[in-house]
Coordinates of C-alpha atoms and ligand atoms in Angstrom, one line a residue:
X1 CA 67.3 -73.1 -205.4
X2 CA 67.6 -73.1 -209.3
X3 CA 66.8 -69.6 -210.7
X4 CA 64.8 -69.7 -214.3
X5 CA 65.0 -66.3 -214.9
X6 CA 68.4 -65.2 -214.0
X7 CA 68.2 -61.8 -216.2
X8 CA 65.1 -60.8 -214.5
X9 CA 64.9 -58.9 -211.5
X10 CA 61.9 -58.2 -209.3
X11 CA 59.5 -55.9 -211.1
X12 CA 59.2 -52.6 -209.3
X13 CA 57.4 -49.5 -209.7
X14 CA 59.1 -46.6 -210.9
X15 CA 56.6 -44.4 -212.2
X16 CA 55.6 -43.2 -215.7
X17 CA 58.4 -41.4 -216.6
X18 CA 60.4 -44.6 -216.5
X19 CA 61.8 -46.1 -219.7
X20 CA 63.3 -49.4 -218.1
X21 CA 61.0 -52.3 -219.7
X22 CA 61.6 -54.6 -216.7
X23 CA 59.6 -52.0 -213.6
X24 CA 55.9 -50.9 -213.8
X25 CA 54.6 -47.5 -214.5
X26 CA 51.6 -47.2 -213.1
X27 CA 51.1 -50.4 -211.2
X28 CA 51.9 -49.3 -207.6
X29 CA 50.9 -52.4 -205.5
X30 CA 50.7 -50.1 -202.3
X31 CA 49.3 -47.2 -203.6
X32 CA 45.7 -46.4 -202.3
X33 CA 42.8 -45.5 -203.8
X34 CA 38.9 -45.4 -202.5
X35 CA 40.3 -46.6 -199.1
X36 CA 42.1 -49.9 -200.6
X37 CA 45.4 -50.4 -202.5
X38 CA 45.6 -51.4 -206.5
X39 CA 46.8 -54.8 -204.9
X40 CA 43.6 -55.2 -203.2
X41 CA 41.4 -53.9 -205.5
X42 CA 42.5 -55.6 -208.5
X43 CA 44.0 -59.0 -206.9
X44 CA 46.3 -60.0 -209.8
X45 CA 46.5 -64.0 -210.7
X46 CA 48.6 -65.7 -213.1
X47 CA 47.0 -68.7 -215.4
X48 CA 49.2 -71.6 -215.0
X49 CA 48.2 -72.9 -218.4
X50 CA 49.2 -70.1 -220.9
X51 CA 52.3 -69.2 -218.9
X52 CA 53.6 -72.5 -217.6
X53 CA 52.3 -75.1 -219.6
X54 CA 51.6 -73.1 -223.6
X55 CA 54.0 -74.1 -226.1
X56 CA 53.3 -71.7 -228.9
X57 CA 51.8 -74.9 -231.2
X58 CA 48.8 -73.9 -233.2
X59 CA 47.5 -76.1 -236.0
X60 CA 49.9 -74.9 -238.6
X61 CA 53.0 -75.0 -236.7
X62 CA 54.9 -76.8 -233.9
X63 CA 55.9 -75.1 -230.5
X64 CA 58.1 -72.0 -230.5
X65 CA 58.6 -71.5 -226.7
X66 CA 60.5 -74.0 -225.4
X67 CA 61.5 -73.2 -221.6
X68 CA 64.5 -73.5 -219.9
X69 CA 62.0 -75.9 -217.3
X70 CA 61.5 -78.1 -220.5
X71 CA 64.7 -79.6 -220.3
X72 CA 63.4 -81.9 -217.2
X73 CA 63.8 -85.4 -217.3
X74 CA 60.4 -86.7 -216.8
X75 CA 57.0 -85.6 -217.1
X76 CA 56.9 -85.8 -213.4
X77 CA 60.4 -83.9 -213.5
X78 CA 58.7 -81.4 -215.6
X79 CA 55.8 -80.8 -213.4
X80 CA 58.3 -80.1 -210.5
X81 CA 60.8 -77.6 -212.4
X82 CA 57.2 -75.6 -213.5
X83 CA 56.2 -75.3 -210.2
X84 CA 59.4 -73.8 -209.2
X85 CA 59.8 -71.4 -212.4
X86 CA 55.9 -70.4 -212.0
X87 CA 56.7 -69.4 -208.1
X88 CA 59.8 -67.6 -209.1
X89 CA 57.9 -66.0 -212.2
X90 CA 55.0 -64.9 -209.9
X91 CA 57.0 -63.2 -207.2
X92 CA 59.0 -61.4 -209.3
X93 CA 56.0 -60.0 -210.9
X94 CA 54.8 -59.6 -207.6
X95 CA 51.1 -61.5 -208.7
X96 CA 49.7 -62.7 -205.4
X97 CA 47.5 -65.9 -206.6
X98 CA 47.2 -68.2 -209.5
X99 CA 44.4 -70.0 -211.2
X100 CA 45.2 -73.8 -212.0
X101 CA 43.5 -76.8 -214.1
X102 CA 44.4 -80.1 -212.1
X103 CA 46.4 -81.5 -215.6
X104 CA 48.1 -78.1 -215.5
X105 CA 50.1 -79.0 -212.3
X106 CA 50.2 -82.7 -212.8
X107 CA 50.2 -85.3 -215.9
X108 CA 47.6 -87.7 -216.2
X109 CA 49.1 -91.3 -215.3
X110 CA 47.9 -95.0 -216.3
X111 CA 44.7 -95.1 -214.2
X112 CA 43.0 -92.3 -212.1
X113 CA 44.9 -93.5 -208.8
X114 CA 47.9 -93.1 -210.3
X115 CA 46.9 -89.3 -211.8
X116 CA 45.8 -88.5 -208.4
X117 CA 48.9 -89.9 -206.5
X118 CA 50.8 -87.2 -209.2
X119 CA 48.4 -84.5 -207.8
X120 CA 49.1 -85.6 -204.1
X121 CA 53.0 -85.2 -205.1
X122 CA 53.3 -82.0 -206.4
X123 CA 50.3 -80.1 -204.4
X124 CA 52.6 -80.9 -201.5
X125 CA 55.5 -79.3 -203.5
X126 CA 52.9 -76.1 -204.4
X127 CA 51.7 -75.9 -200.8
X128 CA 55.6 -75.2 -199.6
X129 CA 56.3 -72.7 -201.8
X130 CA 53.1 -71.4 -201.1
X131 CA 53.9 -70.7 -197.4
X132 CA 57.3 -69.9 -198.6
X133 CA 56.5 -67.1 -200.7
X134 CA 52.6 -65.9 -199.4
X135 CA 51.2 -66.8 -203.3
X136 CA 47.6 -67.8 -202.9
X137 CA 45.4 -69.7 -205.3
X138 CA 42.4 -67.6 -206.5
X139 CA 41.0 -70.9 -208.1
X140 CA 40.9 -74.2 -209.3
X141 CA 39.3 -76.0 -211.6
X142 CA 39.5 -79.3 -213.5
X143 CA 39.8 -79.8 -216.8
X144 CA 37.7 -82.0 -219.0
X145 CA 38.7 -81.0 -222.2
X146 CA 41.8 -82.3 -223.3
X147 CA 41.7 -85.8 -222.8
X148 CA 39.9 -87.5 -226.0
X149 CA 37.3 -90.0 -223.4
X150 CA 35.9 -85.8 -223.5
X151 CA 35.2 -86.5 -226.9
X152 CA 31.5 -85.7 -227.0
X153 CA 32.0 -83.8 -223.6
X154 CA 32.2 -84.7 -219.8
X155 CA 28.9 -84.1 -217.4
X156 CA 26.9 -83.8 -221.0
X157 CA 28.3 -86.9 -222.3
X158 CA 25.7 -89.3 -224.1
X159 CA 28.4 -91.7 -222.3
X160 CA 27.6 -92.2 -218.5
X161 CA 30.8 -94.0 -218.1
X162 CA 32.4 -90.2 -219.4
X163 CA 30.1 -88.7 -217.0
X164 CA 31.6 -91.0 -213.9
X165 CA 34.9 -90.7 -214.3
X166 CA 34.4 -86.4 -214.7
X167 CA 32.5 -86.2 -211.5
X168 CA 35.8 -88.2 -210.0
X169 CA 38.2 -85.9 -211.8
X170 CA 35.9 -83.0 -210.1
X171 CA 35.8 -84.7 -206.7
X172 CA 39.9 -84.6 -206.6
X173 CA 40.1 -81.4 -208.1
X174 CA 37.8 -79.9 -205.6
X175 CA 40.0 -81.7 -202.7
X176 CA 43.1 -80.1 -204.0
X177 CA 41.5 -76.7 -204.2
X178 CA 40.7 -76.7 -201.0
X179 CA 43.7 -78.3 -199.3
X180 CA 45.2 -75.1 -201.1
X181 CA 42.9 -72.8 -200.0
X182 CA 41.6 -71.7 -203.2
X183 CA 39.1 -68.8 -202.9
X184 CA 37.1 -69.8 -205.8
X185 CA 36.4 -73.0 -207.5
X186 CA 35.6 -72.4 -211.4
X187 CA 33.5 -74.8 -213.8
X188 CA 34.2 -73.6 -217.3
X189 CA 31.9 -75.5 -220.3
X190 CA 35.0 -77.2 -221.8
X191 CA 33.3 -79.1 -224.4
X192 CA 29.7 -79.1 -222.8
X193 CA 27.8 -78.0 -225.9
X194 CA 27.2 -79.7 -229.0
X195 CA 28.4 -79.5 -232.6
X196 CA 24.9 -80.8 -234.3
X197 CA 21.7 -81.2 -232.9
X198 CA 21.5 -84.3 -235.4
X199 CA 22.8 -86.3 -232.8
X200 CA 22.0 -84.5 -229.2
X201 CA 19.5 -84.9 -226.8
X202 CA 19.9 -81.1 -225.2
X203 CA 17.5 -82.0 -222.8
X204 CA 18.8 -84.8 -221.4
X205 CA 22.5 -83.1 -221.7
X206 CA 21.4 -80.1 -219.9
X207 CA 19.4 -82.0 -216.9
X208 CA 22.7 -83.7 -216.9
X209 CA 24.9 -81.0 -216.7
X210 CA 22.6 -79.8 -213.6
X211 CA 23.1 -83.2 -211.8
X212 CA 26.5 -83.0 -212.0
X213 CA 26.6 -79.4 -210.3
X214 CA 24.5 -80.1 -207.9
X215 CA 26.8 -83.3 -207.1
X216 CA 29.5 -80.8 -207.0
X217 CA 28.4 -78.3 -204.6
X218 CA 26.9 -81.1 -202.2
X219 CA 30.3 -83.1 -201.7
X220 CA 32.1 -80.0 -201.8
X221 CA 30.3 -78.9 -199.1
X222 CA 30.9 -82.5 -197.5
X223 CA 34.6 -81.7 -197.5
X224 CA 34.1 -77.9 -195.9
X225 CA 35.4 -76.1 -198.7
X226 CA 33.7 -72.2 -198.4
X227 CA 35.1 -70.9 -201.1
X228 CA 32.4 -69.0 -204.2
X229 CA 31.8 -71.1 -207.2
X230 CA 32.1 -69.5 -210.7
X231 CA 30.7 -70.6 -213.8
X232 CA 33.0 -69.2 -217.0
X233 CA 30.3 -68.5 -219.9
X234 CA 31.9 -69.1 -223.0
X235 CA 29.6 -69.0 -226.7
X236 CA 31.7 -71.3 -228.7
X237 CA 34.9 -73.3 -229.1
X238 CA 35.6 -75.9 -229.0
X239 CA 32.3 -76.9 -229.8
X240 CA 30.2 -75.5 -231.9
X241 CA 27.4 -74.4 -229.2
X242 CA 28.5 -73.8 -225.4
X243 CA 26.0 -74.4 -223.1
X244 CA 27.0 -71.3 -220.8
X245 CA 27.3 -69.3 -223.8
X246 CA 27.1 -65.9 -221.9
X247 CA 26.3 -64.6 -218.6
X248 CA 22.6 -64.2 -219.1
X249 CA 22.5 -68.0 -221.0
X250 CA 24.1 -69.5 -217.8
X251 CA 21.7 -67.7 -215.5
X252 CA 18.6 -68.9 -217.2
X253 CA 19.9 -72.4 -216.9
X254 CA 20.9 -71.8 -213.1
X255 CA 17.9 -70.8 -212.4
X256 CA 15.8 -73.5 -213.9
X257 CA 17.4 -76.1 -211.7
X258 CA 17.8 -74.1 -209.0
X259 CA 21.6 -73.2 -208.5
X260 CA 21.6 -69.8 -209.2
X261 CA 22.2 -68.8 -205.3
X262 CA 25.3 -71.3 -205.4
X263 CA 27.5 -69.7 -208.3
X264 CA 28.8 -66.3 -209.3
X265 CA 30.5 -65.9 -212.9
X266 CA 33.7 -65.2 -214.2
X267 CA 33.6 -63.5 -217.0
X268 CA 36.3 -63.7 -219.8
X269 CA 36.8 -60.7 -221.7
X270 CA 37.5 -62.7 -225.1
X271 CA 34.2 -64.7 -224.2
X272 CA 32.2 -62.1 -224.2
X273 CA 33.2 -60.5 -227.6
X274 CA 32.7 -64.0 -228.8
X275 CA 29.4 -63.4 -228.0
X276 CA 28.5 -60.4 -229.7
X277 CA 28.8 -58.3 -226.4
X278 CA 31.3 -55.9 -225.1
X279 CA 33.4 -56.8 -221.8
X280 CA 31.3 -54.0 -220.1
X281 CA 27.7 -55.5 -220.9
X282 CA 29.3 -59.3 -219.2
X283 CA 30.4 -57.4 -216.2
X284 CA 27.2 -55.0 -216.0
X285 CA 24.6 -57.8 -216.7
X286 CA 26.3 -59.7 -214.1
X287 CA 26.9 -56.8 -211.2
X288 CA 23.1 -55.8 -211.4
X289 CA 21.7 -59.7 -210.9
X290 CA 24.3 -60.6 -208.3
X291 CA 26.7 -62.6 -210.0
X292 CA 29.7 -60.3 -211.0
X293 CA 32.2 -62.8 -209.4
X294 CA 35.6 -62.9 -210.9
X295 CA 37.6 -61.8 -214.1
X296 CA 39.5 -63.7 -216.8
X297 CA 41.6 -60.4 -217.9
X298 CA 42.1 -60.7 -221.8
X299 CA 41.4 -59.3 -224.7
X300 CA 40.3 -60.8 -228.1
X301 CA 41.4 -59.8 -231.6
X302 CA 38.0 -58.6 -233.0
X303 CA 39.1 -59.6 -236.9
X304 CA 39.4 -62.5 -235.6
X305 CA 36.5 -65.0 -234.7
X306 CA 38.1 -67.5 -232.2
X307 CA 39.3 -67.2 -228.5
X308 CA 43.1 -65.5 -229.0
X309 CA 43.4 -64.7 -225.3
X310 CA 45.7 -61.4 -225.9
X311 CA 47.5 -60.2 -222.9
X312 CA 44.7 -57.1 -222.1
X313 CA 46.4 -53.6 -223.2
X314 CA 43.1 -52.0 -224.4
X315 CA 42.5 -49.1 -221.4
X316 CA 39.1 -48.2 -223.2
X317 CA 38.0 -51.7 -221.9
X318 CA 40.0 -51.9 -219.2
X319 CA 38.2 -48.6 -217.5
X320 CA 35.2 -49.6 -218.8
X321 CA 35.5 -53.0 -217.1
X322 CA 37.0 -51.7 -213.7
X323 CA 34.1 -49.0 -213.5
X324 CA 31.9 -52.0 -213.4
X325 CA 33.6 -53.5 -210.6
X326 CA 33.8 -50.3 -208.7
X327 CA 30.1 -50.2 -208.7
X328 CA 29.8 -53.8 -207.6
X329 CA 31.7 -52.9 -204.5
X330 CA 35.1 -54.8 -205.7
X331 CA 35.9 -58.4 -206.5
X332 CA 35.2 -60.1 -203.4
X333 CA 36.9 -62.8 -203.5
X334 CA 37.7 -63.1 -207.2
X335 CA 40.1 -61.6 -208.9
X336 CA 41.8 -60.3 -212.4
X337 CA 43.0 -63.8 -213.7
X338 CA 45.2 -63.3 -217.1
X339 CA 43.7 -66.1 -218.9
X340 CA 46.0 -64.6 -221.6
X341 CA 49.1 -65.5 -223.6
X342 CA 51.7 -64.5 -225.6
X343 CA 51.6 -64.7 -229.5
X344 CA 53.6 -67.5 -230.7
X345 CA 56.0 -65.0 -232.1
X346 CA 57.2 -63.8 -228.7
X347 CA 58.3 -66.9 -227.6
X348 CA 61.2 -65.7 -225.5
X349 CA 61.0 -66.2 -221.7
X350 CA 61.2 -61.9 -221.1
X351 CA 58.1 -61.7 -223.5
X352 CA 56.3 -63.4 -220.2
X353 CA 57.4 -60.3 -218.3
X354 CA 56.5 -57.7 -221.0
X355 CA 53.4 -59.1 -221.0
X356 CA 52.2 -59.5 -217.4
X357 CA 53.9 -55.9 -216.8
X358 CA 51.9 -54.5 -219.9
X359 CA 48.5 -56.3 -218.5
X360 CA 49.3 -55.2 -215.1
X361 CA 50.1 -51.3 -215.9
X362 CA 47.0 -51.2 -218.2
X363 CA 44.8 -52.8 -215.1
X364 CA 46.2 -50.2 -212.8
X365 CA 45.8 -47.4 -215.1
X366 CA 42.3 -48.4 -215.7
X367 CA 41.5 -48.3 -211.6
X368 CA 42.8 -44.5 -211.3
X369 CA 41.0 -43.3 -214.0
X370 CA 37.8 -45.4 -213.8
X371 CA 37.4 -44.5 -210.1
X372 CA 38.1 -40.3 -210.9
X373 CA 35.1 -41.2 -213.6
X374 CA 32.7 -42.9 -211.0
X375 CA 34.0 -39.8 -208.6
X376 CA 32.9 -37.4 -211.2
X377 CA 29.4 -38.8 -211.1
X378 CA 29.3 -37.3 -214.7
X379 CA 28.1 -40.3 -216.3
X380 CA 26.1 -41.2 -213.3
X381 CA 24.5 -38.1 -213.2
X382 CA 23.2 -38.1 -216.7
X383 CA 21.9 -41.5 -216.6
X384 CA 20.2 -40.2 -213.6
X385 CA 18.5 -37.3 -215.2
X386 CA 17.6 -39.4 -218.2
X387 CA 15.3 -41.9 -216.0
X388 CA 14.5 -39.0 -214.3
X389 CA 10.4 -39.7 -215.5
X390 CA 10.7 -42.6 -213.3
X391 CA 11.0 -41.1 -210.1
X392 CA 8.0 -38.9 -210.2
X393 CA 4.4 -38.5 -211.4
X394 CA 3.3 -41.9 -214.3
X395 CA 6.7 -43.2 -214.4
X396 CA 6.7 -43.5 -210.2
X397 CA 3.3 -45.0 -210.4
X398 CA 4.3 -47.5 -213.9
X399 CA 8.0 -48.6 -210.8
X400 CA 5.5 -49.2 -207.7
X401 CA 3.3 -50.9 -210.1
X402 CA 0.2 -48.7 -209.4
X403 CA -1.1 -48.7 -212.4
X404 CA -2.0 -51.0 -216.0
X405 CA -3.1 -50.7 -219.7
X406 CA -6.2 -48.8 -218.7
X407 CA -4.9 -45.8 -216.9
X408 CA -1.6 -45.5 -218.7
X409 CA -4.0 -45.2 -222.0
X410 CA -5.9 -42.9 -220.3
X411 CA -3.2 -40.9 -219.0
X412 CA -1.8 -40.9 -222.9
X413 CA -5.2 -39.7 -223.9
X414 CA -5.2 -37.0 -221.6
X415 CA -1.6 -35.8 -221.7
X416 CA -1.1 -36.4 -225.9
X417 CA 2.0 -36.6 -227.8
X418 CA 5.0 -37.4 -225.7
X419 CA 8.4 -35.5 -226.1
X420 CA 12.0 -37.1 -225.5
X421 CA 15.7 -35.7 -225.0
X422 CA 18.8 -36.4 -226.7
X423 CA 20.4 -39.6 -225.3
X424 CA 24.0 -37.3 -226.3
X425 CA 26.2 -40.4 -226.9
X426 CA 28.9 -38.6 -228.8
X427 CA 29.5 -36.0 -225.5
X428 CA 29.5 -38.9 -223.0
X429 CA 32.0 -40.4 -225.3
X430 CA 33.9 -37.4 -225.1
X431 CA 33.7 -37.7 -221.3
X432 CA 34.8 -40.7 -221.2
X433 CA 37.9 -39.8 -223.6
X434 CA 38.6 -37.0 -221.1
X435 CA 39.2 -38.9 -218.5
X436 CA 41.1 -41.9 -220.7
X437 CA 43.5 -39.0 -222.4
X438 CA 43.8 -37.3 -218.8
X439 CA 44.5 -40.7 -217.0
X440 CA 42.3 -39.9 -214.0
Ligands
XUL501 C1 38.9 -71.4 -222.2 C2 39.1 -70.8 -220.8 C3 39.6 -71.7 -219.8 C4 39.0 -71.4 -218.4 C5 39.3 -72.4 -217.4 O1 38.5 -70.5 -223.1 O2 39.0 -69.6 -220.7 O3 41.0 -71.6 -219.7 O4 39.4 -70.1 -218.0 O5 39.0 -73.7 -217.7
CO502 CO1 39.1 -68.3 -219.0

């Protein structure tokens, strides 16, 4: 078989004294921790898009990476030679799953039969090397973005024509999910959202956007597929206004029409700053309302205002974000998907490997040292002590809802001026620095 990157060896761990840019220093996929190995716990995935299918192109400039898989002979051709490099790339990363849009893996053809007889070819071409090399697929997803009849959007199209043909582009990408045995299936806003209000009817765009969900989940259940549906909350861009624009948006809207037991969300770091949140307050909003379900693994620039889907090398976030997931039990069945990629600068095929290797050491540092912190209990502990009021006396009575306005003003007038505690930010973040500085 054709090797793509001949220069490359498997990626092995040899430890943090190492100075060899092609092994991993802390990522040890065997090593355990809290009864499970990093490979478990953090269930690496590789985005098909940024690393197979991204160019470099940005609106100044044309592409910079051109791959040796390029040089195929048809678009077709093309589609076969990326499956091959992206299985070759994967296992000698040693990511165990991948996260695909369907026109990732397959060009669009003349007419929807033809784009889903392309699908049909080369899922059968992923599916072998699949078995081949034990590569799963964390998710699938469709996308309804790129094409320009997604013009004013797809399921909150003012066209119901638009609307048809994205519930058939669904229906197929749901079908291939499953005859790959994705985990997950992941609906992320594309361009649901709206640029002005001048010319949108939100309500009729957000019933709509509920319809087609809840067309989703009913044939996918037709078809047996068991795996956990994700919604991807993202604020803006490429439209002015995303419908999921974060975690608690998407909830409200789930919950109005009733879905909100049928998805879980994944939550993009990048996304979230977009937002105005921190990665932690996605993840922690979602864990305590039951939806903490999978992880786009990226980091934004935070001069900048727009989605730049860095390759994650922040550890402040990273532990941050994994002390989350330690609290909600693990990932379940999602995963740490790098929905990242490199800068156009590093547009040679080894900046593909510094880059998984730098998000993957950062991920597994992040695990050792947010579990010691979680261990420690020493943040636990304080926050424990600082709701401590609500365990006992008024505060237990104000939790088992014992009491209203009238006794609580005349417990004030009885008990007088109140007295509070330092909240001692500054010596938690020192804590937390500890712990960072020590690496676990
Ligand atoms: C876009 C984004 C998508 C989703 C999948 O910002 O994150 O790539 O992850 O459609
Ligand atoms: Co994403």
């Amino acid at each position: 078989m054709k090797e793509f990157f001949k220069e490359i060896p498997v990626i092995q761990y040899e430890g943090e004294t190492s100075k060899n840019p092609f092994a991993f220093k802390y990522y040890d996929p065997e090593k355990e921790i809290a009864g499970k190995t990093m490979k478990e716990h953090l269930r690496f995935s590789m985005s098909y898009w940024h690393t197979m299918t991204g160019s470099g192109a940005d609106p100044f400039g044309l592409a910079t990476m051109i791959r040796s898989w390029d040089r195929a002979a048809s678009p077709m051709d093309l589609a076969e030679q990326r499956v091959l490099a992206a299985f070759e790339l994967m296992h000698k990363l040693q990511i165990p799953y991948f996260c695909f849009h369907d026109r990732d893996i397959a060009p669009e053809g003349a007419t929807l039969s033809e784009t889903n007889k392309n699908l049909d070819r080369i899922v059968k071409i992923i599916k072998t090397r699949m078995t081949e090399t034990g590569i799963k697929v964390l998710w699938g997803t469709a996308n309804l973005f790129s094409h320009p009849r997604y013009v004013h959007g797809a399921a909150t199209s003012c066209n119901a024509e638009v609307f048809a043909y994205a519930a058939a582009q669904v229906k197929k990408a749901l079908e291939i999910t499953f005859e790959l045995g994705g985990v997950n299936y992941v609906f992320w806003g594309g361009r649901e959202g709206y640029d002005t209000l001048l010319n949108t009817n939100m309500e009729l765009e957000l019933d709509n956007l509920a319809r087609f969900l809840s067309m989703a989940l009913d044939y996918a259940g037709e078809i047996g597929f068991k795996g956990q549906y994700l919604i991807e909350p993202k604020p803006r861009e490429p439209t002015k206004h995303q419908y999921d624009f974060d975690v608690a948006a998407a909830l409200g809207f789930l919950r109005k029409y009733g879905l909100d037991r049928s998805f879980k969300m994944n939550i993009e770091a990048n996304h979230a700053t977009l937002a105005g949140h921190s990665f932690q307050h996605e993840l922690y909003f979602a864990r305590i309302n039951g939806v903490l379900g999978s992880i786009d693994a990226n980091q934004g620039d935070l001069l900048l205002g727009w989605d730049t889907d860095h390759f994650p090398g922040d550890i402040y976030s990273a532990v941050l974000a994994l002390y989350e997931v330690l609290k909600n039990g693990g990932l379940h069945s999602g995963g740490l998907n790098f929905d990242a990629k490199t800068r156009r600068a590093s547009f040679e095929e080894a900046d593909l490997f510094h880059a998984y290797i730098t998000g993957m050491d950062t991920y597994a540092r992040a695990l050792v040292i947010a579990h010691s912190l979680l261990q420690s209990g020493e943040l636990e502990n304080f926050v424990s002590t600082r709701y401590a009021g609500y365990s006992e006396g008024i505060g237990k009575e104000i939790v088992e809802q014992k009491v209203g306005f009238k006794e609580l003003e005349l417990y004030t007038l009885k008990h007088g001026a109140v007295q509070n505690s330092s909240g001692q930010q500054e010596r938690l973040e020192g804590i937390l620095n500890m712990y960072i500085m020590a690496g676990g």
